[in-house]
CSV table of C-alpha atoms and ligand atoms in Angstrom, one decimal:
chain,number,residue,atom,x,y,z
A,30,UNK,CA,-2.6,47.5,0.5
A,31,UNK,CA,0.7,46.8,0.8
A,32,UNK,CA,2.5,47.3,-2.6
A,33,UNK,CA,4.7,44.1,-2.3
A,34,UNK,CA,2.0,41.9,-3.4
A,35,UNK,CA,2.2,43.9,-6.7
A,36,UNK,CA,5.5,42.1,-6.9
A,37,UNK,CA,4.2,38.5,-6.8
A,38,UNK,CA,4.5,36.8,-10.0
A,39,UNK,CA,1.4,38.5,-12.5
A,40,UNK,CA,0.2,34.9,-13.5
A,41,UNK,CA,-1.0,33.9,-10.1
A,42,UNK,CA,-3.5,36.4,-10.4
A,43,UNK,CA,-5.5,34.0,-12.0
A,44,UNK,CA,-4.6,31.0,-10.0
A,45,UNK,CA,-7.2,29.9,-7.6
A,46,UNK,CA,-6.1,28.0,-4.8
A,47,UNK,CA,-7.0,24.3,-4.9
A,48,UNK,CA,-10.6,23.6,-3.0
A,49,UNK,CA,-10.6,20.1,-1.3
A,50,UNK,CA,-13.1,17.6,-0.1
A,51,UNK,CA,-15.2,19.2,2.5
A,52,UNK,CA,-13.9,17.7,6.2
A,53,UNK,CA,-15.6,15.7,8.7
A,54,UNK,CA,-15.1,18.2,11.4
A,55,UNK,CA,-15.8,21.3,9.5
A,56,UNK,CA,-18.9,20.1,8.7
A,57,UNK,CA,-19.6,19.0,12.1
A,58,UNK,CA,-19.1,22.2,13.5
A,59,UNK,CA,-20.8,24.2,10.4
A,60,UNK,CA,-23.7,21.9,10.8
A,61,UNK,CA,-24.0,21.4,14.6
A,62,UNK,CA,-23.7,17.8,13.7
A,63,UNK,CA,-21.7,15.6,15.9
A,64,UNK,CA,-18.7,14.1,13.7
A,65,UNK,CA,-20.0,10.3,14.4
A,66,UNK,CA,-22.8,10.9,12.2
A,67,UNK,CA,-20.8,12.1,9.2
A,68,UNK,CA,-19.9,10.4,6.3
A,69,UNK,CA,-17.4,11.5,3.9
A,70,UNK,CA,-17.7,10.4,0.6
A,71,UNK,CA,-15.4,13.4,-1.4
A,72,UNK,CA,-12.0,12.7,-1.6
A,73,UNK,CA,-12.0,8.9,-3.0
A,74,UNK,CA,-10.4,7.9,0.4
A,75,UNK,CA,-10.1,4.5,1.5
A,76,UNK,CA,-13.2,3.2,3.5
A,77,UNK,CA,-11.5,0.3,5.0
A,78,UNK,CA,-8.5,2.4,6.9
A,79,UNK,CA,-5.3,2.4,6.2
A,80,UNK,CA,-3.4,-0.8,5.8
A,81,UNK,CA,-2.8,-2.6,9.4
A,82,UNK,CA,1.4,-3.7,8.7
A,83,UNK,CA,1.3,0.4,7.5
A,84,UNK,CA,-0.3,1.6,11.1
A,85,UNK,CA,2.0,-1.2,12.8
A,86,UNK,CA,4.7,0.0,11.0
A,87,UNK,CA,4.1,4.0,11.8
A,88,UNK,CA,4.1,2.9,15.6
A,89,UNK,CA,7.4,1.9,15.5
A,90,UNK,CA,8.5,5.0,13.2
A,91,UNK,CA,7.1,6.9,15.5
A,92,UNK,CA,9.8,6.3,18.4
A,93,UNK,CA,12.6,7.9,16.4
A,94,UNK,CA,11.2,10.6,15.0
A,95,UNK,CA,14.1,12.8,17.2
A,96,UNK,CA,16.2,11.4,14.2
A,97,UNK,CA,15.5,13.3,10.3
A,98,UNK,CA,14.4,11.2,7.5
A,99,UNK,CA,16.2,9.3,5.4
A,100,UNK,CA,16.6,12.3,2.8
A,101,UNK,CA,17.0,10.1,0.0
A,102,UNK,CA,14.9,7.6,0.8
A,103,UNK,CA,17.2,4.5,0.2
A,104,UNK,CA,14.8,1.9,1.5
A,105,UNK,CA,11.5,2.9,0.2
A,106,UNK,CA,12.6,3.5,-3.3
A,107,UNK,CA,14.9,0.1,-3.0
A,108,UNK,CA,11.2,-1.4,-1.9
A,109,UNK,CA,9.5,0.5,-4.6
A,110,UNK,CA,12.1,-0.3,-7.2
A,111,UNK,CA,11.8,-4.0,-6.7
A,112,UNK,CA,8.6,-4.2,-6.7
A,113,UNK,CA,8.4,-2.9,-10.3
A,114,UNK,CA,11.4,-4.6,-11.7
A,115,UNK,CA,13.5,-0.9,-11.6
A,116,UNK,CA,16.4,0.8,-10.3
A,117,UNK,CA,16.5,3.2,-7.4
A,118,UNK,CA,17.9,5.4,-9.7
A,119,UNK,CA,14.3,5.5,-11.2
A,120,UNK,CA,12.4,6.4,-8.3
A,121,UNK,CA,11.7,9.5,-6.7
A,122,UNK,CA,9.3,9.7,-3.4
A,123,UNK,CA,6.8,12.5,-3.0
A,124,UNK,CA,5.4,14.4,-0.6
A,125,UNK,CA,1.6,12.9,-1.7
A,126,UNK,CA,2.2,12.3,-5.7
A,127,UNK,CA,0.9,15.5,-6.0
A,128,UNK,CA,4.2,16.9,-5.3
A,129,UNK,CA,5.6,15.0,-8.1
A,130,UNK,CA,3.9,17.6,-10.3
A,131,UNK,CA,5.2,20.1,-8.6
A,132,UNK,CA,8.8,19.3,-9.0
A,133,UNK,CA,8.2,18.8,-12.5
A,134,UNK,CA,7.1,22.0,-13.0
A,135,UNK,CA,10.3,23.6,-11.3
A,136,UNK,CA,12.4,21.2,-13.4
A,137,UNK,CA,11.3,22.1,-16.7
A,138,UNK,CA,8.2,24.9,-16.7
A,139,UNK,CA,9.3,28.4,-17.8
A,140,UNK,CA,6.9,31.1,-18.4
A,141,UNK,CA,4.7,30.8,-21.9
A,142,UNK,CA,5.7,27.1,-22.3
A,143,UNK,CA,2.4,24.9,-22.9
A,144,UNK,CA,0.9,22.0,-21.3
A,145,UNK,CA,-1.6,19.8,-22.5
A,146,UNK,CA,-4.1,18.0,-20.2
A,147,UNK,CA,-7.6,16.7,-21.2
A,148,UNK,CA,-10.3,19.6,-20.9
A,149,UNK,CA,-11.9,17.6,-17.7
A,150,UNK,CA,-8.4,16.3,-16.4
A,151,UNK,CA,-7.3,16.3,-12.7
A,152,UNK,CA,-7.3,20.0,-12.2
A,153,UNK,CA,-4.2,19.8,-10.2
A,154,UNK,CA,-1.9,20.2,-13.6
A,155,UNK,CA,-3.5,23.1,-14.7
A,156,UNK,CA,-2.9,24.8,-11.4
A,157,UNK,CA,0.8,23.9,-11.2
A,158,UNK,CA,1.3,24.8,-14.9
A,159,UNK,CA,0.0,28.4,-13.6
A,160,UNK,CA,2.0,28.4,-10.9
A,161,UNK,CA,5.0,28.2,-13.5
A,162,UNK,CA,3.2,31.0,-15.6
A,163,UNK,CA,3.2,28.5,-18.2
A,164,UNK,CA,-0.3,28.0,-20.5
A,165,UNK,CA,-2.5,24.9,-20.2
A,166,UNK,CA,-3.9,23.8,-23.3
A,167,UNK,CA,-6.9,22.1,-22.7
A,168,UNK,CA,-8.1,19.1,-25.0
A,169,UNK,CA,-11.8,18.5,-26.0
A,170,UNK,CA,-12.6,15.1,-24.6
A,171,UNK,CA,-16.2,13.5,-26.1
A,172,UNK,CA,-17.8,11.4,-23.9
A,173,UNK,CA,-15.5,12.5,-20.8
A,174,UNK,CA,-12.4,10.0,-22.3
A,175,UNK,CA,-9.0,11.9,-22.8
A,176,UNK,CA,-8.9,12.0,-26.7
A,177,UNK,CA,-5.3,11.1,-27.3
A,178,UNK,CA,-5.3,11.8,-30.5
A,179,UNK,CA,-6.5,15.0,-30.1
A,180,UNK,CA,-4.0,15.9,-27.2
A,181,UNK,CA,-0.7,14.8,-29.8
A,182,UNK,CA,-2.2,17.3,-32.7
A,183,UNK,CA,-2.0,19.9,-30.0
A,184,UNK,CA,1.8,19.7,-29.3
A,185,UNK,CA,3.6,22.8,-30.4
A,186,UNK,CA,7.4,23.3,-30.2
A,187,UNK,CA,6.6,24.9,-26.6
A,188,UNK,CA,4.8,21.7,-25.1
A,189,UNK,CA,6.7,21.0,-22.2
A,190,UNK,CA,4.7,18.2,-21.0
A,191,UNK,CA,1.5,16.0,-21.2
A,192,UNK,CA,-0.8,14.8,-18.4
A,193,UNK,CA,-2.5,11.8,-19.1
A,194,UNK,CA,-4.6,10.4,-15.8
A,195,UNK,CA,-5.8,7.0,-16.3
A,196,UNK,CA,-8.0,6.3,-14.5
A,197,UNK,CA,-9.1,10.2,-14.4
A,198,UNK,CA,-10.3,12.0,-12.0
A,199,UNK,CA,-13.1,13.3,-11.6
A,200,UNK,CA,-14.7,11.2,-14.6
A,201,UNK,CA,-13.2,8.0,-13.8
A,202,UNK,CA,-12.7,6.8,-17.5
A,203,UNK,CA,-9.7,5.4,-19.1
A,204,UNK,CA,-7.8,5.3,-22.2
A,205,UNK,CA,-6.5,2.0,-22.7
A,206,UNK,CA,-3.3,0.1,-24.3
A,207,UNK,CA,-3.7,0.6,-28.1
A,208,UNK,CA,-4.9,4.4,-28.0
A,209,UNK,CA,-1.4,4.9,-25.5
A,210,UNK,CA,0.8,3.2,-28.2
A,211,UNK,CA,-0.5,5.2,-31.0
A,212,UNK,CA,-0.2,8.6,-28.8
A,213,UNK,CA,3.4,7.5,-28.0
A,214,UNK,CA,4.4,7.0,-31.2
A,215,UNK,CA,3.3,10.5,-32.1
A,216,UNK,CA,4.7,12.2,-29.1
A,217,UNK,CA,8.1,13.9,-29.9
A,218,UNK,CA,11.4,14.1,-27.6
A,219,UNK,CA,11.2,17.6,-26.5
A,220,UNK,CA,8.0,16.6,-24.7
A,221,UNK,CA,7.7,15.0,-21.1
A,222,UNK,CA,4.6,12.7,-20.6
A,223,UNK,CA,3.3,12.0,-17.7
A,224,UNK,CA,1.0,9.6,-16.5
A,225,UNK,CA,-1.0,9.7,-13.4
A,226,UNK,CA,-2.1,6.5,-12.5
A,227,UNK,CA,-3.4,7.1,-8.4
A,228,UNK,CA,-5.9,4.8,-9.4
A,229,UNK,CA,-3.7,1.8,-11.2
A,230,UNK,CA,-4.2,-0.9,-8.4
A,231,UNK,CA,-8.6,-0.4,-8.7
A,232,UNK,CA,-7.9,-1.4,-12.8
A,233,UNK,CA,-7.4,-5.0,-13.4
A,234,UNK,CA,-5.3,-5.4,-16.8
A,235,UNK,CA,-4.4,-1.7,-16.5
A,236,UNK,CA,-2.2,-0.6,-19.2
A,237,UNK,CA,1.8,-1.0,-19.4
A,238,UNK,CA,3.2,2.2,-19.1
A,239,UNK,CA,6.4,1.6,-17.1
A,240,UNK,CA,7.4,-0.4,-20.8
A,241,UNK,CA,8.2,3.2,-21.5
A,242,UNK,CA,10.7,4.0,-19.3
A,243,UNK,CA,12.5,1.0,-19.6
A,244,UNK,CA,12.9,1.8,-23.5
A,245,UNK,CA,14.4,5.2,-22.4
A,246,UNK,CA,11.4,7.6,-23.4
A,247,UNK,CA,10.7,10.7,-21.3
A,248,UNK,CA,7.9,9.5,-19.2
A,249,UNK,CA,7.0,9.8,-15.4
A,250,UNK,CA,4.3,7.3,-13.9
A,251,UNK,CA,2.8,8.7,-10.8
A,252,UNK,CA,1.8,6.5,-8.6
A,253,UNK,CA,0.2,7.2,-4.6
A,254,UNK,CA,-0.5,5.4,-1.0
A,255,UNK,CA,-3.3,7.8,-0.5
A,256,UNK,CA,-5.9,5.6,-2.2
A,257,UNK,CA,-6.2,2.3,-2.2
A,258,UNK,CA,-3.1,1.5,0.3
A,259,UNK,CA,-5.4,4.3,2.3
A,260,UNK,CA,-2.5,6.7,3.4
A,261,UNK,CA,-3.8,10.0,2.4
A,262,UNK,CA,-3.1,11.3,5.7
A,263,UNK,CA,0.5,10.5,5.3
A,264,UNK,CA,1.3,12.2,1.9
A,265,UNK,CA,3.5,10.1,0.2
A,266,UNK,CA,3.8,8.8,-3.3
A,267,UNK,CA,6.4,8.4,-6.0
A,268,UNK,CA,7.2,8.5,-9.9
A,269,UNK,CA,9.1,6.3,-11.7
A,270,UNK,CA,11.0,7.7,-14.8
A,271,UNK,CA,14.1,7.4,-16.4
A,272,UNK,CA,17.1,8.1,-14.6
A,273,UNK,CA,18.2,11.4,-16.2
A,274,UNK,CA,14.6,12.7,-15.4
A,275,UNK,CA,14.4,11.5,-11.8
A,276,UNK,CA,18.0,13.3,-11.4
A,277,UNK,CA,16.3,16.5,-12.6
A,278,UNK,CA,13.7,15.9,-10.0
A,279,UNK,CA,15.8,15.0,-7.0
A,280,UNK,CA,17.4,18.5,-7.5
A,281,UNK,CA,14.1,20.3,-7.5
A,282,UNK,CA,12.8,18.4,-4.0
A,283,UNK,CA,13.6,19.6,-0.6
A,284,UNK,CA,15.9,18.0,1.5
A,285,UNK,CA,13.7,15.9,3.6
A,286,UNK,CA,9.8,15.9,1.8
A,287,UNK,CA,8.6,12.6,2.9
A,288,UNK,CA,8.9,12.4,6.7
A,289,UNK,CA,10.0,8.9,8.0
A,290,UNK,CA,6.6,8.0,9.5
A,291,UNK,CA,5.3,8.3,6.2
A,292,UNK,CA,8.7,6.5,4.7
A,293,UNK,CA,7.7,3.2,7.0
A,294,UNK,CA,4.3,3.3,6.4
A,295,UNK,CA,4.6,3.5,2.7
A,296,UNK,CA,7.4,0.5,2.9
A,297,UNK,CA,4.9,-2.0,5.1
A,298,UNK,CA,1.4,-0.7,2.7
A,299,UNK,CA,3.2,-1.3,-0.6
A,300,UNK,CA,3.4,-5.1,0.3
A,301,UNK,CA,0.3,-5.3,1.7
A,302,UNK,CA,-1.3,-7.1,-0.9
A,303,UNK,CA,-4.4,-8.3,1.6
A,304,UNK,CA,-5.6,-4.9,2.2
A,305,UNK,CA,-5.2,-4.4,-1.2
A,306,UNK,CA,-7.3,-6.7,-2.4
A,307,UNK,CA,-9.8,-6.2,0.5
A,308,UNK,CA,-10.1,-2.6,-0.9
A,309,UNK,CA,-10.9,-3.9,-4.8
A,310,UNK,CA,-13.3,-6.3,-3.8
A,311,UNK,CA,-15.4,-3.8,-1.3
A,312,UNK,CA,-14.7,-0.9,-4.3
A,313,UNK,CA,-16.1,-3.2,-7.1
A,314,UNK,CA,-19.3,-4.2,-4.9
A,315,UNK,CA,-20.0,-0.3,-3.9
A,316,UNK,CA,-19.3,1.1,-7.6
A,317,UNK,CA,-22.0,-1.7,-8.8
A,318,UNK,CA,-24.2,-0.5,-6.7
A,319,UNK,CA,-23.6,3.1,-7.3
A,320,UNK,CA,-24.2,2.4,-11.1
A,321,UNK,CA,-27.3,0.7,-10.9
A,322,UNK,CA,-28.8,2.6,-8.0
A,323,UNK,CA,-28.3,5.8,-10.5
A,324,UNK,CA,-29.8,4.0,-13.1
A,325,UNK,CA,-32.9,2.9,-11.2
A,326,UNK,CA,-32.9,6.9,-10.5
A,327,UNK,CA,-32.6,8.1,-14.2
A,328,UNK,CA,-29.7,9.4,-13.4
A,329,UNK,CA,-26.7,10.0,-16.2
A,330,UNK,CA,-23.7,8.6,-15.0
A,331,UNK,CA,-20.1,8.4,-16.5
A,332,UNK,CA,-19.2,4.4,-15.9
A,333,UNK,CA,-16.3,4.2,-13.6
A,334,UNK,CA,-12.6,2.5,-13.7
A,335,UNK,CA,-12.3,3.8,-10.1
A,336,UNK,CA,-13.6,4.5,-6.8
A,337,UNK,CA,-15.6,6.9,-7.4
A,338,UNK,CA,-18.7,8.1,-9.4
A,339,UNK,CA,-19.7,11.0,-11.6
A,340,UNK,CA,-23.3,11.7,-11.6
A,341,UNK,CA,-25.6,14.0,-12.8
A,342,UNK,CA,-27.9,15.6,-10.6
A,343,UNK,CA,-29.2,19.1,-11.8
A,344,UNK,CA,-27.9,21.7,-9.1
A,345,UNK,CA,-24.7,20.1,-8.4
A,346,UNK,CA,-23.6,22.5,-5.7
A,347,UNK,CA,-27.4,22.8,-4.1
A,348,UNK,CA,-27.8,18.8,-3.6
A,349,UNK,CA,-24.5,19.2,-2.4
A,350,UNK,CA,-25.1,21.3,0.3
A,351,UNK,CA,-28.0,19.7,1.0
A,352,UNK,CA,-26.7,16.5,1.3
A,353,UNK,CA,-24.1,18.1,3.4
A,354,UNK,CA,-27.0,19.1,5.8
A,355,UNK,CA,-27.9,15.6,6.3
A,356,UNK,CA,-24.2,14.7,7.3
A,357,UNK,CA,-23.1,13.1,4.1
A,358,UNK,CA,-20.3,15.3,2.2
A,359,UNK,CA,-19.8,14.4,-1.5
A,360,UNK,CA,-17.9,16.7,-3.8
A,361,UNK,CA,-19.4,19.4,-6.0
A,362,UNK,CA,-18.0,19.5,-9.6
A,363,UNK,CA,-18.2,23.2,-10.7
A,364,UNK,CA,-14.3,23.8,-10.1
A,365,UNK,CA,-14.0,21.3,-13.0
A,366,UNK,CA,-16.7,23.4,-14.7
A,367,UNK,CA,-19.7,20.6,-14.5
A,368,UNK,CA,-22.1,22.1,-12.7
A,369,UNK,CA,-24.8,19.5,-13.0
A,370,UNK,CA,-22.6,17.0,-11.7
A,371,UNK,CA,-21.3,15.6,-8.5
A,372,UNK,CA,-18.7,13.0,-7.6
A,373,UNK,CA,-19.2,10.5,-4.9
A,374,UNK,CA,-16.4,8.5,-3.8
A,375,UNK,CA,-17.4,4.7,-3.1
A,376,UNK,CA,-17.8,4.0,0.9
A,377,UNK,CA,-18.5,0.7,2.8
A,378,UNK,CA,-21.6,-0.9,1.9
A,379,UNK,CA,-23.6,0.9,4.7
A,380,UNK,CA,-22.0,4.3,3.5
A,381,UNK,CA,-23.4,3.8,-0.2
A,382,UNK,CA,-26.8,3.0,1.1
A,383,UNK,CA,-27.2,5.9,3.3
A,384,UNK,CA,-25.9,7.9,0.7
A,385,UNK,CA,-28.0,6.7,-1.8
A,386,UNK,CA,-31.1,6.9,0.8
A,387,UNK,CA,-30.3,10.4,1.5
A,388,UNK,CA,-29.8,11.7,-2.3
A,389,UNK,CA,-33.1,10.3,-2.7
A,390,UNK,CA,-34.6,12.0,-0.6
A,391,UNK,CA,-33.2,15.6,-1.9
A,392,UNK,CA,-33.7,15.1,-4.8
A,393,UNK,CA,-37.4,14.5,-4.0
A,394,UNK,CA,-37.1,17.7,-2.3
A,395,UNK,CA,-36.2,19.8,-4.8
B,412,LIG,C1,-6.1,11.6,-5.3
B,412,LIG,C2,-4.8,11.6,-7.2
B,412,LIG,C3,-3.7,12.1,-6.8
B,412,LIG,C4,-2.6,11.6,-5.2
B,412,LIG,O1,-2.9,12.5,-4.6
B,412,LIG,P1,-1.7,12.4,-3.3
B,412,LIG,O2,-0.9,13.8,-3.8
B,412,LIG,O3,-1.0,11.2,-3.8
B,412,LIG,O4,-2.6,12.5,-2.2
B,412,LIG,C5,-3.2,12.1,-7.7
B,412,LIG,N1,-4.0,12.1,-9.3
B,412,LIG,C6,-5.0,11.8,-9.0
B,412,LIG,C7,-5.5,12.4,-10.7
B,412,LIG,C8,-5.9,11.6,-8.1
B,412,LIG,O5,-7.5,11.5,-7.9
């Protein structure tokens, strides 16, 4: 073995690379299935596809890809600022909202620092903390809901940041405005609070966290184009924060971290309210169908505020594999230390119906 790997950061040894939802093409190859017979309900993608307005804008942008993107993202940042009532200086655009997590790590984390997250929070927070040699303090989340009191109580002088996924993935649970307000009154000035709001648009009357940025608190709100806008393949998201924190994050990114097609698609998707409304309506219908089906099947599930449901099936990995053989890709949850559970994304109604029929078949034969 080359000895050079010994010189890699010692803390990388414990780091396991992110395990994404299984792609359709790979499943087709491995299972000998026709890709068109496979449905993927594994990555909380938009079953209606991308915003048609975004597609149109991207086609036009494709004609100019010989030119470097606008590294400063002037138009997209302006559009985002306008939509949410901020200035451009409050907006950082990123290669998927996941990159915001990484930029915050670059800006603020050193080995030995502490990051606080809920035990069953989105796993990327811990991966990023580990990448920078920081320790993740995982706080118990009774009933799979973030316990903000306990998270505030976990703050030490070494705490640099706290992640709150609202709604959380993979649990689909939320914390409300009152809990957030109480929590924020306890957070000291040396801590950055990150609200990851990837599923914000699916929630009617979601809590207002942007007010904390207006008050000048050390808050970053993450949003993405990957979910309700249906642009997951483009890799584009953004953070809203104070101009001071935004300046730090801007220094940490690559000169052209978001590409010109993504910027154009995002600008159009941002204001495509019609596509978002259709997606929300379809999601409400499908999620209710899943939840009543699970209840009728006697399966425990976690009531969800997002576009997926966490459901207890016994042998999560076994059910995942058996569903895969039948052309239905869902997500096993062992990487979240939930080996008895699977997470299923809401699809179109025909996809949801096929998924439930297949799940019944699999559970009956196990
Ligand atoms: C899907 C998701 C994101 C979005 O990631 P992108 O990098 O924007 O595609 C962020 N946070 C959570 C909790 C998610 O589930």
